[in-house]
Short mmCIF file of C-alpha atoms in Angstrom, two decimals:
data_model
loop_
_atom_site.label_atom_id
_atom_site.label_comp_id
_atom_site.label_asym_id
_atom_site.label_seq_id
_atom_site.Cartn_x
_atom_site.Cartn_y
_atom_site.Cartn_z
CA UNK S 23 112.54 13.96 111.85
CA UNK S 24 109.06 15.22 111.02
CA UNK S 25 107.76 18.64 110.10
CA UNK S 26 104.55 19.84 111.68
CA UNK S 27 102.04 21.22 109.21
CA UNK S 28 99.27 23.54 110.31
CA UNK S 29 96.00 23.75 108.44
CA UNK S 30 94.10 27.01 108.55
CA UNK S 31 90.46 27.02 107.53
CA UNK S 32 89.82 29.56 104.80
CA UNK S 33 86.11 28.95 104.38
CA UNK S 34 83.42 26.71 105.75
CA UNK S 35 84.22 23.85 103.38
CA UNK S 36 87.87 24.17 102.32
CA UNK S 37 91.25 24.35 104.00
CA UNK S 38 94.65 25.30 102.60
CA UNK S 39 98.02 24.12 103.80
CA UNK S 40 99.77 26.61 106.08
CA UNK S 41 103.56 26.37 105.83
CA UNK S 42 104.38 28.96 108.50
CA UNK S 43 105.16 26.47 111.26
CA UNK S 44 107.30 24.32 108.96
CA UNK S 45 109.34 27.30 107.76
CA UNK S 46 109.70 28.62 111.31
CA UNK S 47 111.56 25.49 112.39
CA UNK S 48 115.36 25.85 112.73
CA UNK S 49 117.36 24.99 109.64
CA UNK S 50 119.03 21.58 109.92
CA UNK S 51 122.77 21.72 110.56
CA UNK S 52 123.91 18.26 109.43
CA UNK S 53 123.68 16.69 105.96
CA UNK S 54 121.51 13.81 107.18
CA UNK S 55 119.07 16.05 109.02
CA UNK S 56 119.02 18.48 106.09
CA UNK S 57 118.13 15.68 103.68
CA UNK S 58 115.30 14.51 105.95
CA UNK S 59 113.98 18.04 106.34
CA UNK S 60 114.17 18.68 102.60
CA UNK S 61 112.24 15.50 101.80
CA UNK S 62 109.53 16.48 104.30
CA UNK S 63 109.25 19.93 102.72
CA UNK S 64 108.98 18.39 99.26
CA UNK S 65 105.98 16.42 100.51
CA UNK S 66 104.57 19.69 101.83
CA UNK S 67 105.11 21.20 98.39
CA UNK S 68 102.89 18.48 96.92
CA UNK S 69 100.10 19.59 99.25
CA UNK S 70 100.54 23.20 98.12
CA UNK S 71 100.38 22.08 94.49
CA UNK S 72 97.15 20.20 95.20
CA UNK S 73 95.67 23.28 96.89
CA UNK S 74 96.57 25.46 93.91
CA UNK S 75 95.10 22.92 91.50
CA UNK S 76 91.83 22.94 93.45
CA UNK S 77 91.53 26.73 93.28
CA UNK S 78 92.64 26.83 89.64
CA UNK S 79 89.79 24.44 88.88
CA UNK S 80 87.36 26.98 90.35
CA UNK S 81 88.66 29.60 87.94
CA UNK S 82 88.54 27.19 85.00
CA UNK S 83 84.94 26.24 85.76
CA UNK S 84 84.06 29.92 85.36
CA UNK S 85 86.15 30.36 82.22
CA UNK S 86 88.53 32.65 84.12
CA UNK S 87 92.31 32.85 84.48
CA UNK S 88 94.43 34.75 87.00
CA UNK S 89 94.78 37.54 84.40
CA UNK S 90 91.09 37.85 83.48
CA UNK S 91 89.51 41.12 84.71
CA UNK S 92 86.26 40.69 86.60
CA UNK S 93 84.53 43.64 84.95
CA UNK S 94 83.33 44.00 81.38
CA UNK S 95 84.20 46.69 78.86
CA UNK S 96 81.59 48.98 80.44
CA UNK S 97 82.95 48.60 83.95
CA UNK S 98 80.20 46.29 85.20
CA UNK S 99 80.88 43.01 87.06
CA UNK S 100 80.95 40.01 84.74
CA UNK S 101 77.58 38.35 84.41
CA UNK S 102 76.95 34.64 84.95
CA UNK S 103 80.13 34.25 87.01
CA UNK S 104 80.54 33.24 90.64
CA UNK S 105 82.52 36.36 91.44
CA UNK S 106 82.88 35.63 95.15
CA UNK S 107 84.33 32.18 94.46
CA UNK S 108 86.60 33.60 91.75
CA UNK S 109 87.96 36.37 93.99
CA UNK S 110 88.55 33.90 96.81
CA UNK S 111 90.32 31.46 94.49
CA UNK S 112 92.57 34.18 93.06
CA UNK S 113 93.49 35.41 96.53
CA UNK S 114 94.32 31.92 97.73
CA UNK S 115 96.36 31.12 94.64
CA UNK S 116 98.48 34.23 95.22
CA UNK S 117 99.08 33.25 98.85
CA UNK S 118 99.91 29.67 97.86
CA UNK S 119 102.35 30.85 95.19
CA UNK S 120 104.24 32.89 97.79
CA UNK S 121 104.23 29.94 100.19
CA UNK S 122 105.44 27.63 97.44
CA UNK S 123 108.36 29.92 96.62
CA UNK S 124 109.33 30.07 100.30
CA UNK S 125 109.26 26.28 100.52
CA UNK S 126 111.33 25.88 97.33
CA UNK S 127 113.90 28.37 98.59
CA UNK S 128 114.20 26.49 101.89
CA UNK S 129 114.51 23.16 100.07
CA UNK S 130 117.31 24.59 97.92
CA UNK S 131 119.18 25.65 101.08
CA UNK S 132 118.72 22.26 102.66
CA UNK S 133 119.77 20.34 99.57
CA UNK S 134 122.98 22.35 99.34
CA UNK S 135 123.79 21.29 102.89
CA UNK S 136 122.56 17.72 102.36
CA UNK S 137 124.61 17.28 99.21
CA UNK S 138 127.74 19.27 99.98
CA UNK S 139 127.90 19.25 103.78
CA UNK S 140 130.14 22.06 104.97
CA UNK S 141 132.04 22.23 101.68
CA UNK S 142 130.67 25.69 100.88
CA UNK S 143 131.31 27.09 104.34
CA UNK S 144 134.76 25.47 104.56
CA UNK S 145 136.24 25.41 101.05
CA UNK S 146 139.76 24.46 102.13
CA UNK S 147 140.99 21.45 100.17
CA UNK S 148 142.41 18.55 102.18
CA UNK S 149 145.56 16.94 100.90
CA UNK S 150 144.64 13.94 98.81
CA UNK S 151 147.43 11.98 100.46
CA UNK S 152 145.46 12.27 103.70
CA UNK S 153 142.11 11.36 102.13
CA UNK S 154 141.06 7.97 100.85
CA UNK S 155 139.14 7.83 97.56
CA UNK S 156 136.05 5.65 97.44
CA UNK S 157 135.27 5.57 93.71
CA UNK S 158 136.96 5.76 90.32
CA UNK S 159 135.64 7.41 87.17
CA UNK S 160 135.40 4.59 84.65
CA UNK S 161 133.95 6.64 81.79
CA UNK S 162 132.57 10.09 81.00
CA UNK S 163 129.96 10.66 78.29
CA UNK S 164 130.38 13.37 75.68
CA UNK S 165 128.52 16.63 76.39
CA UNK S 166 127.40 15.30 79.78
CA UNK S 167 127.22 17.26 83.04
CA UNK S 168 130.23 15.25 84.24
CA UNK S 169 132.29 16.30 81.22
CA UNK S 170 131.18 19.91 81.62
CA UNK S 171 132.32 19.78 85.25
CA UNK S 172 135.77 18.60 84.15
CA UNK S 173 135.70 14.98 85.29
CA UNK S 174 137.90 12.69 83.25
CA UNK S 175 138.38 8.95 83.07
CA UNK S 176 140.67 7.73 85.82
CA UNK S 177 139.82 10.45 88.34
CA UNK S 178 139.55 9.11 91.88
CA UNK S 179 136.60 10.48 93.84
CA UNK S 180 137.71 11.57 97.31
CA UNK S 181 134.63 13.60 98.16
CA UNK S 182 131.28 13.74 96.38
CA UNK S 183 129.28 16.44 98.13
CA UNK S 184 129.19 15.23 101.72
CA UNK S 185 129.94 11.60 100.80
CA UNK S 186 133.46 10.35 101.54
CA UNK S 187 135.18 7.02 102.10
CA UNK S 188 133.85 7.12 105.66
CA UNK S 189 130.32 6.55 104.36
CA UNK S 190 129.34 2.98 105.35
CA UNK S 191 127.31 2.49 102.17
CA UNK S 192 130.19 3.58 100.00
CA UNK S 193 129.33 4.38 96.39
CA UNK S 194 125.74 3.21 96.96
CA UNK S 195 125.19 6.31 99.11
CA UNK S 196 125.04 8.40 95.94
CA UNK S 197 121.72 6.74 95.06
CA UNK S 198 120.03 7.93 98.27
CA UNK S 199 117.26 10.55 97.90
CA UNK S 200 118.56 14.10 98.05
CA UNK S 201 122.18 13.28 97.15
CA UNK S 202 122.00 13.83 93.38
CA UNK S 203 119.30 16.36 92.52
CA UNK S 204 118.60 17.87 89.12
CA UNK S 205 119.98 21.42 89.02
CA UNK S 206 121.63 21.37 92.46
CA UNK S 207 125.41 21.72 92.24
CA UNK S 208 127.68 19.20 93.95
CA UNK S 209 131.19 20.00 95.14
CA UNK S 210 133.70 17.29 94.25
CA UNK S 211 137.24 16.62 95.36
CA UNK S 212 139.13 14.27 93.07
CA UNK S 213 142.59 12.80 93.10
CA UNK S 214 144.04 13.22 89.62
CA UNK S 215 147.38 11.47 89.48
CA UNK S 216 148.19 12.59 93.00
CA UNK S 217 146.93 16.15 92.56
CA UNK S 218 143.87 17.46 94.40
CA UNK S 219 141.30 18.93 92.01
CA UNK S 220 138.11 20.70 93.09
CA UNK S 221 135.19 20.47 90.67
CA UNK S 222 131.57 21.60 90.65
CA UNK S 223 129.18 19.10 89.10
CA UNK S 224 125.61 20.16 88.34
CA UNK S 225 123.29 17.21 87.60
CA UNK S 226 121.02 17.89 84.66
CA UNK S 227 118.17 16.00 83.08
CA UNK S 228 117.72 16.15 79.33
CA UNK S 229 121.41 16.51 78.45
CA UNK S 230 121.06 13.79 75.82
CA UNK S 231 122.13 10.67 77.69
CA UNK S 232 121.22 8.45 80.61
CA UNK S 233 120.96 9.67 84.17
CA UNK S 234 121.71 13.10 85.58
CA UNK S 235 125.52 12.91 85.61
CA UNK S 236 126.72 11.17 82.46
CA UNK S 237 129.55 9.25 84.04
CA UNK S 238 130.16 5.70 85.25
CA UNK S 239 131.77 5.26 88.66
CA UNK S 240 133.36 2.12 90.05
CA UNK S 241 133.73 1.43 93.78
CA UNK S 242 137.22 1.10 95.25
#
């Protein structure tokens, strides 16, 4: 799946990324499509970042920030500044910031669907006797996101977001882009000695150990 990106010309020699057509597209309804759409939007976000960097450089070359007033203490326009370029850059940065927030919000929606499938919309817990686990928790690091979520050694993973035993790649599917994302919560269903336990695991960088989860899983 691809996302069309429009470019609107904002002056004779520059063009900024226009996200309107991308955001107007229908929200994906399946985890796979949501992951693809989210990855495409993240690439679009890189273009927005590059646009903002270009305009920020215009301000920096004039010794100006977004907060710097363009008049002096006497109310006169600042001297020795390219005021037209500065005003244009500030305006475009504000537009790009709004666009960037809209893209990030859409990506967050898509990642929730990509990672958790319909778990949020349909929170009912299946009986673990009817669901086959695909991984076992071999170890959980102290103070890790996994420990905070309540995972313990020996838990059997029945559902990890949208990944289940039906996933052809098995445990390897967790390494795919958009499955484990820093700061995006994942709904888990584990079999703990025959009892179904729902957990919410939020991957986090900088917790003090390796990876985003802090647990070691073994395939079954």
